[in-house]
CSV table of C-alpha atoms in Angstrom, one decimal:
chain,number,residue,atom,x,y,z
A,1,MET,CA,182.0,255.4,218.6
A,2,LYS,CA,178.7,256.0,215.5
A,3,ASN,CA,178.1,252.5,216.0
A,4,GLN,CA,178.2,252.5,219.4
A,5,ILE,CA,175.5,255.3,220.0
A,6,THR,CA,173.5,254.2,216.9
A,7,GLN,CA,173.3,250.5,218.6
A,8,SER,CA,172.0,252.2,222.4
A,9,SER,CA,169.9,254.6,220.5
A,10,LEU,CA,168.1,250.8,218.6
A,11,PHE,CA,168.4,249.2,222.3
A,12,LYS,CA,166.4,252.1,223.8
A,13,ASP,CA,163.9,252.1,220.9
A,14,ILE,CA,163.3,248.5,221.9
A,15,LEU,CA,162.8,248.9,225.6
A,16,THR,CA,160.4,251.6,224.7
A,17,ALA,CA,158.2,250.2,222.0
A,18,THR,CA,157.9,247.0,224.9
A,19,GLY,CA,157.3,249.4,227.7
A,20,LEU,CA,160.5,247.6,228.7
A,21,ASP,CA,161.8,251.4,229.6
A,22,TRP,CA,162.4,250.9,233.4
A,23,GLU,CA,164.8,249.1,235.7
A,24,VAL,CA,164.6,247.4,239.3
A,25,ARG,CA,166.5,247.7,243.0
A,26,LYS,CA,166.8,245.8,245.5
A,27,GLU,CA,166.2,247.6,249.2
A,28,ASP,CA,167.3,245.5,252.4
A,29,LEU,CA,164.6,243.5,254.1
A,30,VAL,CA,164.4,244.0,258.1
A,31,ALA,CA,162.0,242.9,260.6
A,32,ILE,CA,160.3,245.0,263.1
A,33,SER,CA,160.5,243.3,266.4
A,34,THR,CA,158.0,242.0,268.4
A,35,ASN,CA,159.7,240.9,271.4
A,36,LEU,CA,158.6,242.4,274.3
A,37,GLU,CA,162.4,242.6,275.6
A,38,SER,CA,163.6,244.4,272.2
A,39,GLU,CA,160.1,245.4,270.4
A,40,GLY,CA,160.3,248.1,267.7
A,41,GLN,CA,164.0,247.3,267.3
A,42,ILE,CA,165.2,246.7,263.8
A,43,LEU,CA,166.2,243.3,262.8
A,44,GLU,CA,168.5,242.1,260.0
A,45,THR,CA,167.0,239.7,257.3
A,46,PRO,CA,169.8,238.0,255.1
A,47,ASN,CA,167.0,238.8,252.6
A,48,ALA,CA,166.6,242.0,249.5
A,49,GLY,CA,163.0,243.2,247.9
A,50,ILE,CA,163.1,243.5,244.1
A,51,TYR,CA,161.7,246.9,243.5
A,52,ARG,CA,160.7,249.1,239.9
A,53,CYS,CA,162.8,252.0,240.1
A,54,ASP,CA,160.0,253.7,237.9
A,55,ASN,CA,157.1,253.4,240.6
A,56,ASP,CA,157.9,251.5,243.3
A,57,LYS,CA,156.3,248.4,242.4
A,58,TYR,CA,157.5,245.0,244.9
A,59,LEU,CA,158.1,242.8,242.8
A,60,GLY,CA,159.7,239.6,245.0
A,61,THR,CA,162.4,239.5,247.3
A,62,ALA,CA,165.3,237.6,246.6
A,63,SER,CA,169.6,237.2,249.1
A,64,LYS,CA,171.2,240.1,249.1
A,65,LYS,CA,173.4,238.5,247.0
A,66,TYR,CA,171.7,238.2,243.5
A,67,VAL,CA,172.5,240.8,240.8
A,68,PRO,CA,169.2,242.4,239.5
A,69,TYR,CA,168.8,241.1,235.3
A,70,GLN,CA,168.1,243.7,234.0
A,71,ASN,CA,165.7,245.0,231.0
A,72,ASN,CA,168.0,246.4,229.2
A,73,GLU,CA,170.0,243.4,229.4
A,74,LEU,CA,168.1,241.2,228.4
A,75,VAL,CA,166.6,242.9,225.5
A,76,GLN,CA,171.2,243.3,223.9
A,77,THR,CA,171.1,239.6,224.8
A,78,ILE,CA,167.9,238.9,222.5
A,79,TYR,CA,169.1,241.0,219.8
A,80,GLU,CA,172.8,239.8,219.1
A,81,ALA,CA,171.6,235.9,219.8
A,82,SER,CA,168.4,236.5,217.3
A,83,LYS,CA,171.0,237.7,214.6
A,84,GLU,CA,172.4,234.6,214.5
A,85,VAL,CA,169.2,232.5,213.8
A,86,GLY,CA,167.9,235.2,211.3
A,87,LEU,CA,165.1,236.1,214.0
A,88,HIS,CA,164.0,239.6,214.6
A,89,ILE,CA,162.5,241.0,218.1
A,90,SER,CA,158.5,241.9,217.3
A,91,GLN,CA,156.8,242.3,220.8
A,92,GLY,CA,157.2,243.0,223.8
A,93,GLY,CA,156.3,243.6,227.7
A,94,GLU,CA,155.3,242.7,231.0
A,95,LEU,CA,153.3,240.1,233.2
A,96,TYR,CA,151.7,241.4,236.5
A,97,GLY,CA,153.3,244.4,236.6
A,98,GLY,CA,156.7,243.7,235.5
A,99,LYS,CA,157.7,240.5,237.8
A,100,ARG,CA,158.2,238.7,234.4
A,101,VAL,CA,158.9,240.0,231.0
A,102,TYR,CA,158.7,239.0,228.2
A,103,ILE,CA,160.6,239.2,224.6
A,104,LYS,CA,159.2,237.8,221.3
A,105,LEU,CA,160.6,236.7,217.7
A,106,ASP,CA,158.1,236.7,214.7
A,107,LEU,CA,158.4,233.4,212.3
A,108,PRO,CA,156.8,232.3,209.6
A,109,GLU,CA,153.2,232.1,209.2
A,110,GLN,CA,151.6,228.2,209.6
A,111,ILE,CA,148.2,227.0,208.5
A,112,ILE,CA,146.2,224.5,209.6
A,113,GLY,CA,142.6,224.1,208.2
A,114,ASP,CA,141.1,227.3,207.8
A,115,ALA,CA,143.7,228.5,210.8
A,116,VAL,CA,146.3,230.9,210.0
A,117,ILE,CA,148.4,231.0,213.1
A,118,LYS,CA,151.0,234.0,213.8
A,119,ARG,CA,154.2,232.4,215.6
A,120,GLN,CA,156.5,233.6,217.7
A,121,ILE,CA,159.4,232.6,219.4
A,122,THR,CA,159.4,233.6,222.9
A,123,THR,CA,161.8,234.3,225.5
A,124,MET,CA,160.9,235.3,229.2
A,125,SER,CA,162.8,236.5,232.0
A,126,SER,CA,161.5,237.6,235.9
A,127,HIS,CA,162.6,239.9,238.3
A,128,THR,CA,161.6,237.9,241.4
A,129,GLY,CA,164.7,236.4,242.8
A,130,LEU,CA,163.9,233.8,239.7
A,131,SER,CA,167.7,233.8,238.0
A,132,SER,CA,167.5,231.9,234.4
A,133,VAL,CA,165.8,232.4,230.8
A,134,GLY,CA,163.7,230.8,229.3
A,135,PHE,CA,162.5,230.1,225.9
A,136,GLY,CA,159.6,228.8,224.6
A,137,SER,CA,156.2,229.8,221.3
A,138,SER,CA,153.3,232.5,221.4
A,139,ASN,CA,151.1,231.5,219.1
A,140,GLN,CA,148.0,233.5,218.0
A,141,ILE,CA,145.5,231.4,216.0
A,142,TYR,CA,143.1,233.1,213.7
A,143,THR,CA,140.0,231.6,212.7
A,144,HIS,CA,137.2,232.5,209.5
A,145,ASN,CA,134.7,230.2,209.7
A,146,THR,CA,133.0,232.0,212.7
A,147,LYS,CA,129.5,233.8,213.1
A,148,ASN,CA,131.3,236.9,214.0
A,149,GLY,CA,134.0,237.0,211.7
A,150,THR,CA,137.5,236.2,212.3
A,151,LYS,CA,138.0,234.8,215.9
A,152,LYS,CA,141.8,235.0,217.5
A,153,VAL,CA,143.1,232.4,220.4
A,154,GLN,CA,146.0,232.3,221.9
A,155,PHE,CA,148.4,229.3,223.4
A,156,PHE,CA,151.5,230.2,224.8
A,157,ARG,CA,154.1,227.2,225.6
A,158,LEU,CA,157.3,227.9,228.2
A,159,TYR,CA,159.4,225.4,227.0
A,160,ASN,CA,160.5,223.3,230.6
A,161,SER,CA,163.0,221.0,228.8
A,162,LEU,CA,165.6,224.0,227.4
A,163,ASP,CA,168.5,224.7,228.5
A,164,LYS,CA,168.0,228.2,230.3
A,165,PHE,CA,171.4,231.1,231.1
A,166,ARG,CA,171.5,232.1,234.1
A,167,HIS,CA,171.0,235.8,235.1
A,168,CYS,CA,174.7,235.9,236.9
A,169,ALA,CA,176.2,234.6,233.7
A,170,ALA,CA,178.5,237.0,231.6
A,171,ALA,CA,177.3,239.2,228.7
A,172,SER,CA,179.3,236.5,226.2
A,173,GLY,CA,178.1,233.9,227.9
A,174,ARG,CA,174.4,235.0,227.9
A,175,ILE,CA,174.5,235.5,224.2
A,176,LYS,CA,176.0,232.0,223.8
A,177,ASN,CA,173.5,230.3,225.2
A,178,ALA,CA,170.8,232.1,224.1
A,179,VAL,CA,171.7,231.1,220.4
A,180,SER,CA,171.9,227.4,221.7
A,181,SER,CA,168.5,227.9,223.3
A,182,LEU,CA,166.8,229.9,219.9
A,183,PHE,CA,167.7,227.3,217.6
A,184,GLN,CA,166.7,224.6,220.6
A,185,SER,CA,163.2,226.8,220.5
A,186,LEU,CA,162.8,226.7,216.7
A,187,LYS,CA,162.9,223.1,216.1
A,188,GLU,CA,160.7,222.5,219.3
A,189,ASP,CA,158.5,224.9,217.6
A,190,GLU,CA,158.3,222.9,214.3
A,191,GLN,CA,157.1,219.6,216.5
A,192,LEU,CA,154.7,221.7,218.0
A,193,MET,CA,153.1,222.6,214.2
A,194,ASN,CA,153.4,218.7,213.7
A,195,SER,CA,151.0,218.5,216.5
A,196,PHE,CA,148.9,220.8,215.7
A,197,LYS,CA,149.0,219.3,211.9
A,198,SER,CA,148.5,215.9,213.7
A,199,MET,CA,145.4,217.5,215.5
A,200,ALA,CA,143.9,218.6,211.9
A,201,LYS,CA,144.3,215.1,210.6
A,202,THR,CA,142.6,213.6,213.6
A,203,LYS,CA,138.9,212.6,214.5
A,204,CYS,CA,137.6,213.6,217.7
A,205,THR,CA,136.2,210.7,220.2
A,206,ASP,CA,133.7,211.6,222.5
A,207,GLU,CA,135.8,209.7,225.0
A,208,LEU,CA,138.5,213.0,224.5
A,209,LEU,CA,136.8,215.4,223.9
A,210,GLU,CA,134.2,214.3,227.7
A,211,MET,CA,137.9,213.7,229.3
A,212,ILE,CA,139.7,217.2,228.2
A,213,VAL,CA,136.9,218.5,229.3
A,214,LYS,CA,136.7,217.4,232.8
A,215,ASN,CA,140.1,217.6,233.4
A,216,CYS,CA,140.7,221.7,232.4
A,217,PHE,CA,137.1,222.9,233.7
A,218,GLU,CA,135.9,220.3,236.3
A,219,VAL,CA,133.5,220.2,234.6
A,220,ASP,CA,131.5,216.3,233.9
A,221,ILE,CA,129.6,216.7,231.0
A,222,ASN,CA,126.9,213.7,231.6
A,223,ALA,CA,126.7,215.3,234.6
A,224,ASN,CA,122.6,214.8,235.7
A,225,GLN,CA,121.9,218.4,235.3
A,226,SER,CA,118.8,218.1,237.6
A,227,LYS,CA,121.1,218.2,240.6
A,228,LEU,CA,123.8,221.3,239.2
A,229,THR,CA,123.6,224.6,240.7
A,230,THR,CA,122.2,227.6,237.8
A,231,ARG,CA,126.3,229.0,237.5
A,232,GLN,CA,127.6,225.1,237.3
A,233,LEU,CA,124.8,224.8,234.7
A,234,ASN,CA,125.5,228.2,232.6
A,235,ARG,CA,129.5,227.2,232.6
A,236,LEU,CA,128.2,224.1,231.5
A,237,ASN,CA,126.3,224.9,229.1
A,238,GLN,CA,128.6,227.6,228.0
A,239,ILE,CA,132.1,225.7,227.8
A,240,ALA,CA,129.8,222.8,225.6
A,241,GLN,CA,128.6,224.9,223.4
A,242,THR,CA,132.3,226.6,222.4
A,243,VAL,CA,134.0,223.1,222.3
A,244,ASN,CA,131.1,222.0,220.4
A,245,TYR,CA,130.7,223.8,217.8
A,246,ASN,CA,134.8,224.3,217.0
A,247,VAL,CA,134.8,220.2,216.7
A,248,LYS,CA,131.7,220.5,213.9
A,249,SER,CA,133.7,223.5,212.2
A,250,ASN,CA,137.0,222.0,211.4
A,251,GLY,CA,135.0,218.4,210.5
A,252,ASN,CA,135.1,217.3,214.3
A,253,SER,CA,139.0,216.6,214.1
A,254,VAL,CA,141.1,217.4,217.8
A,255,TRP,CA,142.4,220.3,216.2
A,256,GLY,CA,138.5,221.4,216.5
A,257,LEU,CA,138.9,220.1,220.5
A,258,PHE,CA,142.2,221.9,221.1
A,259,THR,CA,141.2,225.4,219.4
A,260,GLY,CA,137.3,225.0,221.9
A,261,ILE,CA,138.9,224.4,225.1
A,262,LEU,CA,141.2,227.8,223.7
A,263,GLU,CA,138.6,229.5,223.1
A,264,ALA,CA,136.2,228.4,226.4
A,265,ASN,CA,139.3,228.9,228.7
A,266,GLN,CA,140.2,233.1,227.2
A,267,ASN,CA,136.4,233.2,227.8
A,268,ASN,CA,137.5,232.4,231.5
A,269,CYS,CA,139.6,234.9,231.4
A,270,SER,CA,138.2,238.3,234.3
A,271,SER,CA,137.8,240.9,233.3
A,272,SER,CA,139.8,242.5,235.7
A,273,LYS,CA,142.7,240.2,234.9
A,274,SER,CA,145.5,240.8,232.4
A,275,GLN,CA,144.4,238.4,229.5
A,276,GLU,CA,148.5,238.2,229.0
A,277,ASP,CA,149.3,237.1,232.0
A,278,PHE,CA,146.2,234.8,231.8
A,279,LEU,CA,147.4,233.1,229.1
A,280,MET,CA,151.2,233.5,229.8
A,281,ALA,CA,151.6,232.8,233.1
A,282,GLY,CA,148.2,232.4,234.9
A,283,THR,CA,145.4,229.5,235.7
A,284,GLY,CA,144.9,230.2,232.0
A,285,TYR,CA,148.1,228.8,231.1
A,286,ASN,CA,147.8,225.8,233.3
A,287,VAL,CA,144.7,224.6,231.2
A,288,ASN,CA,145.9,225.5,228.2
A,289,MET,CA,148.8,223.1,229.1
A,290,LYS,CA,146.3,220.2,231.0
A,291,ALA,CA,144.9,219.8,227.3
A,292,PHE,CA,148.3,221.1,225.1
A,293,ASN,CA,149.8,217.3,227.2
A,294,THR,CA,146.3,215.2,227.6
A,295,ILE,CA,145.9,215.5,223.6
A,296,SER,CA,149.2,214.5,222.8
A,297,ALA,CA,149.4,211.6,224.8
A,298,PHE,CA,145.5,210.3,222.7
A,299,LEU,CA,147.4,211.7,219.4
A,300,GLN,CA,150.6,209.7,220.3
A,301,LYS,CA,148.1,206.3,221.6
A,302,THR,CA,146.6,206.7,218.6
A,303,ASN,CA,148.8,207.1,215.9
A,304,GLN,CA,151.2,203.8,217.6
């Protein structure tokens, strides 16, 4: 009994520290008829709405058979699984008001060039009706070659190819699947670090720079500036200045190009938006993945 109380208190502490100490509930969704013969009548639907219990915020729609996967279940599963791989929960939080929630587990720091990378394996679940838990890598990249001192950019990558465990699985099955996914994530993260190292060793070409800026930001750095609006010109100059500075500061390497794209993308996040939402599950995530995939294809072709 004492161990149960202690463990229960530990999970409560983790939920409180990560801001995930809340639950969700289902409410049957209905429609109000606009048919002349039955106007105003309540009509049943096969769907249920998912709402936060603490603030009644609507999060998503699911079938009435869907069973919500609570934050405390996620924390317990990842806590038990993390012990099997020698990791511990360090952070957590919510995205888009709780539509998605995540748990992070620390990995050893990595040095690439002059950058220090704080690495974490990230577990992500949702309260939108999706019924599986995914895994990825979170990287906070600190560079020290800027005029204003240390600068931080972030890169998050979700490993869509890994096995996901479903919300409806039994507790023992979820833990077993989470252990497997964590081990797979560690291998994927190691490959990611190898990709970063390869970027640092490879020289950036003008063609790659032009292609990646156009793919990520739909900006042509060779465009006739006289035909651009003031807003387009300012955006072009800001992106070009950020990317070029990073490339030159990192020995004209592809690593400099990558961190430059991450910084330029991060700068595009509106002050009215959460940077976490933008970079982990929004348009910022998509831009960063375009950059990474474009560079990965370039490295594969170059190193053949």
